[in-house]
Amino acid sequence: MSKLFWQLPWAGPMRGDGPQADWAVMPSPGLGDAKAVCVPVTVKDGVVTLALPDDGPPIPLVPAPLGRWTTVAGERGPDNRQLCLLGYDQPGGGIGDAWILTAGGDVRPADVRAGLDRLQQQLGARLAAQVLELPAASPARSMAPPRSAAPPGSVAAPGSVPPPVTLTLAFASCQYPSGLMDGLPAQASLQRLAALVEGQDPGLRRPERLLLLGDQIYADATAGLLDPIRLDDRYRVPYEELMQLEPLRAITRRIPVSWMLDDHEIADNWEPDRQDSRETLLQRGLAAYWTYQRKSAPLERTWRPLHQAGWHLFMADTRTCRQLRCEPTLDGALILGLQQTEELEGWLLGCPPADLKLVATPAMLLPRLIEHLDEPLHLDGWQGYPASLERLLAFVCDHRIENVCFLSGDAHLGCDVAIALTGPDGTTVGTRSIHSPALYAPLPFANEQPWNLKLPDSFTFRRPQGEYRCEVRGSVFLPHRDGCCVLQADRAGGAWNVTTRVV
């Protein structure tokens, strides 16, 4: 028998965003490799109790190497709760320090119970706050059958009425790091969201998912003045600080989080240049993104779709796939690159027309900005890639794709706009663009201003098919400068009612 020192995970547990309710943990940087275990527990009056008999079969330990996420599975408690713990060969003096006896690659339930009791004595109610809540199993709902497109100005499609659907999700971006004096204000938005996820706001439904749309860290927070010299530290240190934010930890323990990166995970306003002088920053930033946000080895695609009964999500990458822009290439440069652009178009066509289609893009689709209105090379979002913007708007109009909402969040100013697209044949299709404010954006010069949003707006553009008109109407979320958007969508009687609120 050997002694293993048990602690709560340093980073995580974090719920996966796939169909399975898997959990991932990361060992503490100062303690080396670990062994992980996920056990079923019950919680009553703040007391955590192991939901296994002492004489039950041994529980296998999962190796958890340093510097990577490790998925840990385990039995559910009677109320779908679990607790994840990490064991080290040495005490760490961190969150809890109970030891248990292990035999090879497993541990006895009686030793787990003894270690859990010691952690309970040390941490009290703090231990109960670390318990993972798994969703109860529910019967799968069938997808609505494809139907014809809705008439102009309507979000409903004619024909048979599809089944009711209810969806609540949160989306946000831009968590600027705190300094010496603003630790609490920097976490205020996440704290409000954590309270909502825990069901403390009776005025809003609990979100079933969080979309983080970029700038979760600022690798260039001091604009080079005090940024780490070593490239590894440039990305590792901000991520370690992010993963220690208790409100974020509370959120990721309870609901899945879908992550997408933007420029500050790499460098401010990153895009390819002719000399590839920033290629090293891209590779380092991408590697850290996959390690800390996506919890996996790098894959070929950063973007990904998610399909649910009645609604669908496409997490688009508007940063690392963008093509080189300069005067000779501007007319054809794509913000998503060609492969992702074609996959998004195929995804839009493949979703049932009556279902809600959410396209999450870190860069704001619309409204347009007034400054540099006719100088796209000076703009960082979709407006700076007119070939992409016009191609996407024309595609939605040509194929009469209804029930589409574009979600974004990089401008540090929230807004909600309705978009009416009229094609060469007079067909009008409606869509929507909702932009979240920043979670924390304390630097006024870096924040978009309401006067710079062109609202209302009307403009035309030409494609090979002819001339298109785009009309944009909406409003800015004021006085909310910092916060997170909560989207509530309900389909009843065939029509979608989509509302947003800033938390």
Short mmCIF file of C-alpha atoms in Angstrom, two decimals:
data_model
loop_
_atom_site.label_atom_id
_atom_site.label_comp_id
_atom_site.label_asym_id
_atom_site.label_seq_id
_atom_site.Cartn_x
_atom_site.Cartn_y
_atom_site.Cartn_z
CA MET A 1 0.00 0.00 0.00
CA SER A 2 1.17 3.55 -0.70
CA LYS A 3 0.02 6.97 0.48
CA LEU A 4 -1.54 9.40 -2.01
CA PHE A 5 -2.33 13.00 -1.09
CA TRP A 6 -5.78 13.99 -2.29
CA GLN A 7 -6.83 17.48 -3.32
CA LEU A 8 -9.53 19.18 -5.28
CA PRO A 9 -8.51 19.77 -8.94
CA TRP A 10 -6.45 22.87 -9.60
CA ALA A 11 -8.07 23.49 -13.00
CA GLY A 12 -11.51 22.01 -13.54
CA PRO A 13 -13.45 19.89 -13.28
CA MET A 14 -14.81 21.13 -16.59
CA ARG A 15 -17.78 19.69 -18.39
CA GLY A 16 -17.33 18.64 -21.98
CA ASP A 17 -19.48 20.26 -24.67
CA GLY A 18 -20.22 17.04 -26.52
CA PRO A 19 -23.28 14.79 -26.15
CA GLN A 20 -21.69 12.91 -23.23
CA ALA A 21 -21.48 14.52 -19.80
CA ASP A 22 -17.76 13.87 -19.44
CA TRP A 23 -15.48 15.74 -17.04
CA ALA A 24 -11.91 16.85 -17.44
CA VAL A 25 -9.31 17.90 -14.87
CA MET A 26 -5.77 19.29 -14.99
CA PRO A 27 -3.10 18.73 -12.31
CA SER A 28 -1.51 21.59 -10.40
CA PRO A 29 1.66 22.91 -12.14
CA GLY A 30 3.67 22.72 -8.90
CA LEU A 31 2.90 19.13 -7.95
CA GLY A 32 3.63 17.15 -11.09
CA ASP A 33 1.61 14.26 -12.48
CA ALA A 34 -1.45 13.05 -10.60
CA LYS A 35 -3.99 10.27 -10.40
CA ALA A 36 -7.66 11.15 -10.72
CA VAL A 37 -10.85 9.54 -9.49
CA CYS A 38 -14.51 10.45 -9.93
CA VAL A 39 -16.85 9.02 -7.29
CA PRO A 40 -20.62 9.16 -6.77
CA VAL A 41 -21.68 11.34 -3.85
CA THR A 42 -24.77 12.79 -2.20
CA VAL A 43 -25.08 16.27 -0.72
CA LYS A 44 -27.39 17.13 2.17
CA ASP A 45 -27.22 20.34 4.23
CA GLY A 46 -23.77 21.06 2.79
CA VAL A 47 -22.35 17.67 3.78
CA VAL A 48 -20.83 15.49 1.05
CA THR A 49 -21.11 11.73 1.52
CA LEU A 50 -19.72 8.92 -0.62
CA ALA A 51 -22.56 6.96 -2.27
CA LEU A 52 -20.70 3.61 -2.26
CA PRO A 53 -20.51 0.82 0.32
CA ASP A 54 -17.17 0.45 2.09
CA ASP A 55 -16.87 -3.17 1.02
CA GLY A 56 -17.60 -2.43 -2.66
CA PRO A 57 -15.18 -3.23 -5.49
CA PRO A 58 -11.98 -1.14 -5.87
CA ILE A 59 -12.28 2.14 -7.77
CA PRO A 60 -9.79 2.55 -10.65
CA LEU A 61 -7.51 5.59 -10.65
CA VAL A 62 -6.93 7.44 -13.93
CA PRO A 63 -3.41 8.78 -14.71
CA ALA A 64 -3.57 12.58 -15.08
CA PRO A 65 -0.33 13.90 -16.64
CA LEU A 66 0.85 17.43 -15.97
CA GLY A 67 -0.04 20.14 -18.48
CA ARG A 68 -3.05 18.51 -20.13
CA TRP A 69 -6.71 17.84 -19.54
CA THR A 70 -7.69 14.31 -18.57
CA THR A 71 -11.24 13.00 -18.95
CA VAL A 72 -12.46 11.20 -15.84
CA ALA A 73 -15.62 9.08 -15.76
CA GLY A 74 -17.35 7.48 -12.80
CA GLU A 75 -20.62 6.32 -11.35
CA ARG A 76 -23.43 8.76 -10.65
CA GLY A 77 -24.84 9.32 -7.20
CA PRO A 78 -28.58 8.81 -6.62
CA ASP A 79 -29.18 12.48 -7.50
CA ASN A 80 -26.74 12.51 -10.47
CA ARG A 81 -23.82 14.00 -8.52
CA GLN A 82 -20.13 13.21 -8.60
CA LEU A 83 -16.96 14.50 -7.02
CA CYS A 84 -13.59 14.59 -8.81
CA LEU A 85 -10.36 14.40 -6.83
CA LEU A 86 -6.67 14.35 -7.72
CA GLY A 87 -3.99 12.43 -5.85
CA TYR A 88 -0.30 13.39 -5.73
CA ASP A 89 2.79 11.70 -4.32
CA GLN A 90 3.42 14.76 -2.15
CA PRO A 91 1.29 17.22 -0.17
CA GLY A 92 0.69 20.52 -1.85
CA GLY A 93 -0.65 22.76 0.87
CA GLY A 94 -3.41 23.81 -1.52
CA ILE A 95 -7.15 23.16 -1.51
CA GLY A 96 -7.43 20.31 0.95
CA ASP A 97 -4.67 17.92 1.89
CA ALA A 98 -6.21 14.58 2.87
CA TRP A 99 -4.32 11.37 2.25
CA ILE A 100 -5.69 8.00 1.26
CA LEU A 101 -4.13 4.59 0.87
CA THR A 102 -3.88 3.17 -2.63
CA ALA A 103 -2.97 -0.20 -4.01
CA GLY A 104 -1.46 0.03 -7.47
CA GLY A 105 -3.95 1.57 -9.86
CA ASP A 106 -7.04 1.58 -7.70
CA VAL A 107 -8.36 2.65 -4.32
CA ARG A 108 -10.75 1.02 -1.85
CA PRO A 109 -14.12 2.70 -1.17
CA ALA A 110 -13.41 2.64 2.58
CA ASP A 111 -10.21 4.68 2.04
CA VAL A 112 -12.07 7.09 -0.25
CA ARG A 113 -14.68 7.62 2.48
CA ALA A 114 -11.98 8.28 5.09
CA GLY A 115 -10.20 10.78 2.83
CA LEU A 116 -13.48 12.44 1.96
CA ASP A 117 -14.32 12.84 5.64
CA ARG A 118 -10.97 14.57 6.23
CA LEU A 119 -11.57 16.92 3.30
CA GLN A 120 -15.05 17.65 4.64
CA GLN A 121 -13.60 18.65 8.00
CA GLN A 122 -11.13 20.99 6.33
CA LEU A 123 -13.37 22.58 3.72
CA GLY A 124 -16.94 22.30 5.04
CA ALA A 125 -19.45 23.85 2.64
CA ARG A 126 -16.65 24.67 0.17
CA LEU A 127 -16.43 20.97 -0.60
CA ALA A 128 -20.13 20.81 -1.48
CA ALA A 129 -19.60 23.66 -3.95
CA GLN A 130 -17.13 21.46 -5.88
CA VAL A 131 -19.63 18.66 -6.49
CA LEU A 132 -20.41 18.04 -10.16
CA GLU A 133 -24.01 18.05 -11.31
CA LEU A 134 -24.76 15.72 -14.20
CA PRO A 135 -27.92 16.17 -16.26
CA ALA A 136 -30.60 13.57 -15.70
CA ALA A 137 -31.17 11.23 -18.62
CA SER A 138 -34.03 12.39 -20.82
CA PRO A 139 -35.75 10.79 -23.82
CA ALA A 140 -34.46 12.01 -27.16
CA ARG A 141 -36.76 14.27 -29.14
CA SER A 142 -37.19 13.70 -32.85
CA MET A 143 -36.00 16.32 -35.27
CA ALA A 144 -38.59 18.41 -37.04
CA PRO A 145 -39.06 17.43 -40.70
CA PRO A 146 -37.81 19.81 -43.41
CA ARG A 147 -40.36 22.39 -44.48
CA SER A 148 -40.63 25.25 -46.93
CA ALA A 149 -39.23 28.66 -46.07
CA ALA A 150 -41.24 31.29 -44.19
CA PRO A 151 -42.81 34.28 -46.00
CA PRO A 152 -40.95 37.60 -45.90
CA GLY A 153 -40.88 39.22 -42.47
CA SER A 154 -41.91 36.07 -40.62
CA VAL A 155 -39.97 33.57 -38.51
CA ALA A 156 -42.60 30.88 -38.95
CA ALA A 157 -42.78 28.45 -41.82
CA PRO A 158 -46.11 27.41 -43.33
CA GLY A 159 -47.23 23.82 -43.17
CA SER A 160 -47.60 21.36 -40.33
CA VAL A 161 -46.75 22.71 -36.88
CA PRO A 162 -43.39 21.40 -35.56
CA PRO A 163 -43.06 20.25 -31.95
CA PRO A 164 -42.43 22.85 -29.21
CA VAL A 165 -38.79 23.59 -28.34
CA THR A 166 -37.33 25.57 -25.45
CA LEU A 167 -33.72 26.77 -25.42
CA THR A 168 -31.77 28.98 -23.03
CA LEU A 169 -28.08 29.64 -23.51
CA ALA A 170 -25.57 32.31 -22.53
CA PHE A 171 -22.84 33.78 -24.71
CA ALA A 172 -20.03 36.18 -23.91
CA SER A 173 -16.42 37.12 -24.63
CA CYS A 174 -13.57 39.40 -23.62
CA GLN A 175 -12.43 38.75 -20.03
CA TYR A 176 -9.67 41.30 -19.52
CA PRO A 177 -7.34 40.27 -16.66
CA SER A 178 -7.50 42.06 -13.34
CA GLY A 179 -4.73 44.17 -11.88
CA LEU A 180 -3.77 44.89 -8.27
CA MET A 181 -6.94 46.82 -7.41
CA ASP A 182 -9.76 45.42 -9.56
CA GLY A 183 -9.90 41.71 -8.74
CA LEU A 184 -13.55 41.74 -7.67
CA PRO A 185 -14.89 44.03 -10.45
CA ALA A 186 -13.08 41.90 -13.04
CA GLN A 187 -15.06 38.83 -11.98
CA ALA A 188 -18.43 40.54 -11.48
CA SER A 189 -19.94 39.43 -14.82
CA LEU A 190 -18.87 35.83 -14.28
CA GLN A 191 -20.25 35.93 -10.73
CA ARG A 192 -23.65 37.09 -12.00
CA LEU A 193 -23.62 34.36 -14.63
CA ALA A 194 -22.62 31.73 -12.04
CA ALA A 195 -25.56 32.81 -9.87
CA LEU A 196 -27.88 32.42 -12.86
CA VAL A 197 -26.47 28.96 -13.65
CA GLU A 198 -27.08 27.98 -10.03
CA GLY A 199 -30.74 29.04 -10.34
CA GLN A 200 -30.55 32.18 -8.17
CA ASP A 201 -32.35 34.48 -10.65
CA PRO A 202 -36.09 33.68 -10.73
CA GLY A 203 -36.59 36.03 -13.67
CA LEU A 204 -34.53 33.97 -16.12
CA ARG A 205 -34.34 30.31 -16.99
CA ARG A 206 -31.11 28.55 -16.17
CA PRO A 207 -28.84 28.40 -19.27
CA GLU A 208 -28.14 24.91 -20.53
CA ARG A 209 -24.89 25.95 -22.25
CA LEU A 210 -22.37 28.79 -22.31
CA LEU A 211 -20.67 29.99 -25.49
CA LEU A 212 -17.36 31.79 -24.91
CA LEU A 213 -16.61 33.53 -28.18
CA GLY A 214 -13.03 34.67 -27.82
CA ASP A 215 -10.58 36.80 -25.84
CA GLN A 216 -10.96 34.58 -22.80
CA ILE A 217 -7.34 35.58 -22.15
CA TYR A 218 -5.23 38.56 -23.19
CA ALA A 219 -1.80 37.23 -24.09
CA ASP A 220 -0.87 40.82 -24.96
CA ALA A 221 -2.56 42.54 -22.01
CA THR A 222 0.20 45.11 -21.48
CA ALA A 223 0.81 45.72 -25.20
CA GLY A 224 4.39 44.49 -24.85
CA LEU A 225 5.29 46.66 -21.84
CA LEU A 226 5.22 43.88 -19.23
CA ASP A 227 4.25 40.85 -21.34
CA PRO A 228 6.33 37.71 -20.62
CA ILE A 229 9.48 37.41 -22.71
CA ARG A 230 9.18 33.64 -23.10
CA LEU A 231 6.49 32.68 -25.60
CA ASP A 232 5.41 29.74 -23.43
CA ASP A 233 4.74 32.08 -20.50
CA ARG A 234 2.96 34.53 -22.78
CA TYR A 235 0.10 32.02 -23.09
CA ARG A 236 0.51 29.71 -20.10
CA VAL A 237 0.36 32.38 -17.38
CA PRO A 238 -2.90 34.04 -18.56
CA TYR A 239 -4.57 30.64 -18.92
CA GLU A 240 -3.48 29.58 -15.43
CA GLU A 241 -5.02 32.78 -14.05
CA LEU A 242 -8.22 32.23 -16.05
CA MET A 243 -8.65 28.64 -14.87
CA GLN A 244 -8.38 29.78 -11.25
CA LEU A 245 -11.37 32.17 -11.46
CA GLU A 246 -13.86 30.61 -9.07
CA PRO A 247 -17.01 31.89 -10.86
CA LEU A 248 -15.80 30.27 -14.10
CA ARG A 249 -15.02 27.04 -12.25
CA ALA A 250 -18.54 27.06 -10.78
CA ILE A 251 -20.06 27.52 -14.25
CA THR A 252 -18.00 24.80 -15.92
CA ARG A 253 -18.94 22.32 -13.19
CA ARG A 254 -22.62 22.72 -13.99
CA ILE A 255 -23.11 23.34 -17.70
CA PRO A 256 -21.15 22.60 -20.90
CA VAL A 257 -19.01 25.41 -22.31
CA SER A 258 -18.30 25.76 -26.05
CA TRP A 259 -15.08 27.72 -26.59
CA MET A 260 -13.81 29.67 -29.59
CA LEU A 261 -10.69 31.81 -29.75
CA ASP A 262 -10.20 35.32 -31.13
CA ASP A 263 -7.23 37.62 -31.55
CA HIS A 264 -6.05 38.11 -27.95
CA GLU A 265 -5.45 34.38 -27.54
CA ILE A 266 -2.76 35.02 -30.18
CA ALA A 267 -1.96 38.73 -30.62
CA ASP A 268 -4.00 41.90 -30.97
CA ASN A 269 -5.87 41.96 -34.32
CA TRP A 270 -3.96 38.93 -35.57
CA GLU A 271 -4.28 38.15 -39.27
CA PRO A 272 -1.87 36.69 -41.82
CA ASP A 273 0.73 38.97 -43.38
CA ARG A 274 2.88 38.65 -46.48
CA GLN A 275 6.08 37.76 -44.59
CA ASP A 276 4.49 35.23 -42.19
CA SER A 277 6.23 37.20 -39.44
CA ARG A 278 3.48 36.38 -36.92
CA GLU A 279 3.23 32.68 -37.72
CA THR A 280 5.03 31.64 -34.51
CA LEU A 281 2.50 33.56 -32.42
CA LEU A 282 -0.33 31.78 -34.23
CA GLN A 283 1.11 28.33 -33.63
CA ARG A 284 1.82 29.01 -29.94
CA GLY A 285 -1.57 30.59 -29.39
CA LEU A 286 -3.39 27.74 -31.12
CA ALA A 287 -1.49 25.12 -29.12
CA ALA A 288 -2.46 26.83 -25.85
CA TYR A 289 -6.08 27.18 -27.01
CA TRP A 290 -6.35 23.46 -27.70
CA THR A 291 -4.72 22.59 -24.38
CA TYR A 292 -6.65 24.89 -22.07
CA GLN A 293 -9.94 25.67 -23.82
CA ARG A 294 -10.68 22.65 -25.98
CA LYS A 295 -8.98 20.06 -23.72
CA SER A 296 -7.53 18.01 -26.56
CA ALA A 297 -4.65 17.60 -28.93
CA PRO A 298 -4.89 19.98 -31.91
CA LEU A 299 -7.34 18.90 -34.61
CA GLU A 300 -7.54 19.92 -38.25
CA ARG A 301 -10.54 22.20 -37.72
CA THR A 302 -11.15 24.74 -34.98
CA TRP A 303 -14.76 25.29 -36.07
CA ARG A 304 -17.47 22.75 -35.29
CA PRO A 305 -21.23 22.20 -35.52
CA LEU A 306 -23.56 21.01 -32.78
CA HIS A 307 -26.97 19.51 -33.51
CA GLN A 308 -29.79 19.32 -30.95
CA ALA A 309 -33.48 18.54 -31.27
CA GLY A 310 -35.08 21.64 -32.74
CA TRP A 311 -31.96 23.85 -32.78
CA HIS A 312 -28.43 23.79 -34.19
CA LEU A 313 -25.18 25.63 -33.45
CA PHE A 314 -22.19 26.37 -35.69
CA MET A 315 -19.14 27.62 -33.77
CA ALA A 316 -17.23 29.51 -36.47
CA ASP A 317 -13.58 30.58 -36.36
CA THR A 318 -13.29 34.10 -37.77
CA ARG A 319 -9.68 34.51 -36.63
CA THR A 320 -7.23 31.77 -37.56
CA CYS A 321 -8.77 30.85 -40.93
CA ARG A 322 -8.94 34.35 -42.39
CA GLN A 323 -7.09 34.91 -45.63
CA LEU A 324 -4.44 37.49 -46.42
CA ARG A 325 -5.88 40.98 -47.01
CA CYS A 326 -4.25 43.68 -49.06
CA GLU A 327 -5.35 45.92 -51.91
CA PRO A 328 -4.91 43.21 -54.60
CA THR A 329 -6.67 40.46 -52.56
CA LEU A 330 -9.40 42.42 -50.76
CA ASP A 331 -12.14 41.65 -53.30
CA GLY A 332 -11.82 37.91 -52.70
CA ALA A 333 -10.37 37.45 -49.19
CA LEU A 334 -12.58 35.34 -46.90
CA ILE A 335 -12.75 35.78 -43.13
CA LEU A 336 -13.56 32.08 -42.67
CA GLY A 337 -11.30 30.75 -45.40
CA LEU A 338 -12.75 28.73 -48.27
CA GLN A 339 -13.17 25.33 -46.57
CA GLN A 340 -14.99 26.69 -43.52
CA THR A 341 -17.12 28.99 -45.69
CA GLU A 342 -18.33 26.05 -47.77
CA GLU A 343 -18.97 23.93 -44.68
CA LEU A 344 -21.05 26.71 -43.09
CA GLU A 345 -23.09 27.04 -46.27
CA GLY A 346 -23.68 23.29 -46.38
CA TRP A 347 -24.63 23.32 -42.70
CA LEU A 348 -27.19 26.08 -43.26
CA LEU A 349 -28.76 24.13 -46.12
CA GLY A 350 -28.75 20.87 -44.17
CA CYS A 351 -30.57 22.11 -41.06
CA PRO A 352 -34.38 21.66 -41.09
CA PRO A 353 -35.91 24.99 -42.18
CA ALA A 354 -38.21 25.25 -39.16
CA ASP A 355 -35.37 24.71 -36.68
CA LEU A 356 -33.41 27.53 -35.04
CA LYS A 357 -29.92 27.96 -36.49
CA LEU A 358 -27.35 29.76 -34.31
CA VAL A 359 -24.09 30.83 -35.97
CA ALA A 360 -21.55 31.95 -33.36
CA THR A 361 -18.74 34.07 -34.79
CA PRO A 362 -16.30 36.01 -32.60
CA ALA A 363 -16.36 38.91 -35.09
CA MET A 364 -19.56 40.97 -35.31
CA LEU A 365 -21.54 40.38 -38.50
CA LEU A 366 -23.70 43.52 -38.39
CA PRO A 367 -24.28 46.43 -37.75
CA ARG A 368 -21.56 48.19 -39.70
CA LEU A 369 -19.20 50.73 -38.11
CA ILE A 370 -19.24 54.36 -39.26
CA GLU A 371 -15.50 54.98 -38.89
CA HIS A 372 -13.66 53.62 -41.94
CA LEU A 373 -17.00 52.78 -43.53
CA ASP A 374 -15.42 52.77 -46.98
CA GLU A 375 -11.97 51.56 -45.85
CA PRO A 376 -12.38 47.85 -45.06
CA LEU A 377 -8.65 47.24 -44.69
CA HIS A 378 -8.83 49.27 -41.45
CA LEU A 379 -11.59 47.07 -39.97
CA ASP A 380 -11.11 43.76 -38.16
CA GLY A 381 -14.57 42.12 -38.40
CA TRP A 382 -16.86 40.93 -41.18
CA GLN A 383 -17.10 44.48 -42.50
CA GLY A 384 -13.35 44.30 -43.15
CA TYR A 385 -13.92 41.25 -45.38
CA PRO A 386 -16.64 42.48 -47.78
CA ALA A 387 -16.36 39.37 -49.98
CA SER A 388 -17.30 37.16 -47.01
CA LEU A 389 -20.03 39.44 -45.69
CA GLU A 390 -21.73 39.83 -49.05
CA ARG A 391 -21.38 36.14 -49.94
CA LEU A 392 -23.00 35.04 -46.66
CA LEU A 393 -25.86 37.55 -46.85
CA ALA A 394 -26.57 36.66 -50.48
CA PHE A 395 -26.46 32.93 -49.66
CA VAL A 396 -29.05 33.30 -46.88
CA CYS A 397 -31.26 35.36 -49.19
CA ASP A 398 -30.90 33.15 -52.29
CA HIS A 399 -31.77 29.97 -50.39
CA ARG A 400 -34.43 31.66 -48.24
CA ILE A 401 -32.89 30.35 -45.04
CA GLU A 402 -35.07 31.45 -42.15
CA ASN A 403 -34.69 31.18 -38.38
CA VAL A 404 -31.01 32.18 -38.35
CA CYS A 405 -29.37 34.15 -35.53
CA PHE A 406 -25.74 35.29 -35.63
CA LEU A 407 -24.14 35.58 -32.18
CA SER A 408 -20.88 37.44 -31.58
CA GLY A 409 -18.95 39.38 -28.97
CA ASP A 410 -15.67 41.18 -29.68
CA ALA A 411 -16.54 44.89 -29.82
CA HIS A 412 -17.10 45.44 -26.05
CA LEU A 413 -20.56 46.85 -26.77
CA GLY A 414 -23.76 44.82 -26.93
CA CYS A 415 -26.53 45.25 -29.48
CA ASP A 416 -29.43 43.36 -31.06
CA VAL A 417 -30.37 44.04 -34.68
CA ALA A 418 -32.88 42.66 -37.18
CA ILE A 419 -31.67 42.23 -40.76
CA ALA A 420 -33.90 42.25 -43.84
CA LEU A 421 -32.29 40.93 -47.04
CA THR A 422 -33.91 41.53 -50.43
CA GLY A 423 -32.59 39.66 -53.45
CA PRO A 424 -32.58 40.47 -57.17
CA ASP A 425 -35.95 38.72 -57.62
CA GLY A 426 -37.57 40.75 -54.82
CA THR A 427 -37.53 37.93 -52.26
CA THR A 428 -37.02 39.20 -48.70
CA VAL A 429 -35.57 37.08 -45.92
CA GLY A 430 -35.11 38.11 -42.30
CA THR A 431 -32.26 37.21 -39.98
CA ARG A 432 -30.75 38.59 -36.77
CA SER A 433 -27.39 39.59 -35.31
CA ILE A 434 -26.90 39.74 -31.52
CA HIS A 435 -23.66 41.03 -30.06
CA SER A 436 -22.73 40.54 -26.42
CA PRO A 437 -20.92 43.16 -24.33
CA ALA A 438 -17.57 42.29 -22.81
CA LEU A 439 -17.35 40.31 -19.61
CA TYR A 440 -14.79 42.84 -18.40
CA ALA A 441 -13.39 45.67 -20.50
CA PRO A 442 -11.94 48.41 -18.26
CA LEU A 443 -10.01 50.31 -20.96
CA PRO A 444 -12.31 52.95 -22.54
CA PHE A 445 -10.17 53.42 -25.65
CA ALA A 446 -10.57 49.72 -26.51
CA ASN A 447 -14.37 49.77 -26.32
CA GLU A 448 -16.72 50.41 -29.22
CA GLN A 449 -19.00 53.45 -28.86
CA PRO A 450 -22.75 53.60 -29.60
CA TRP A 451 -22.35 56.55 -31.95
CA ASN A 452 -20.07 54.47 -34.18
CA LEU A 453 -22.71 51.80 -34.89
CA LYS A 454 -24.56 52.63 -38.10
CA LEU A 455 -28.14 52.21 -36.88
CA PRO A 456 -30.42 52.25 -38.72
CA ASP A 457 -28.62 51.28 -41.91
CA SER A 458 -29.45 50.42 -45.50
CA PHE A 459 -26.94 49.45 -48.17
CA THR A 460 -26.76 47.56 -51.45
CA PHE A 461 -24.15 45.25 -52.92
CA ARG A 462 -23.79 43.35 -56.17
CA ARG A 463 -23.19 39.65 -56.75
CA PRO A 464 -23.20 37.69 -60.02
CA GLN A 465 -26.93 37.07 -59.47
CA GLY A 466 -27.70 40.80 -59.33
CA GLU A 467 -28.16 43.53 -56.72
CA TYR A 468 -29.07 42.88 -53.07
CA ARG A 469 -30.37 45.27 -50.45
CA CYS A 470 -29.64 44.91 -46.73
CA GLU A 471 -31.59 46.86 -44.10
CA VAL A 472 -30.50 46.83 -40.46
CA ARG A 473 -32.62 48.02 -37.52
CA GLY A 474 -32.00 47.57 -33.82
CA SER A 475 -30.63 49.02 -30.61
CA VAL A 476 -27.66 48.99 -28.26
CA PHE A 477 -27.75 47.31 -24.84
CA LEU A 478 -27.39 50.33 -22.58
CA PRO A 479 -26.35 51.08 -19.88
CA HIS A 480 -24.78 47.60 -19.76
CA ARG A 481 -21.10 48.06 -20.57
CA ASP A 482 -19.94 44.76 -19.01
CA GLY A 483 -21.96 41.55 -18.89
CA CYS A 484 -23.10 38.40 -20.61
CA CYS A 485 -26.00 37.85 -23.02
CA VAL A 486 -28.67 35.28 -22.20
CA LEU A 487 -30.75 34.09 -25.15
CA GLN A 488 -34.16 32.51 -24.57
CA ALA A 489 -35.80 30.89 -27.59
CA ASP A 490 -39.20 29.20 -27.64
CA ARG A 491 -40.96 27.57 -30.56
CA ALA A 492 -44.67 27.18 -30.05
CA GLY A 493 -47.24 26.88 -32.83
CA GLY A 494 -44.50 26.93 -35.48
CA ALA A 495 -43.07 30.39 -34.70
CA TRP A 496 -39.84 31.19 -32.86
CA ASN A 497 -39.82 33.82 -30.13
CA VAL A 498 -36.22 34.83 -29.40
CA THR A 499 -35.44 37.28 -26.59
CA THR A 500 -32.14 38.45 -25.14
CA ARG A 501 -31.13 40.00 -21.84
CA VAL A 502 -27.78 41.18 -20.49
CA VAL A 503 -26.77 39.72 -17.14
#
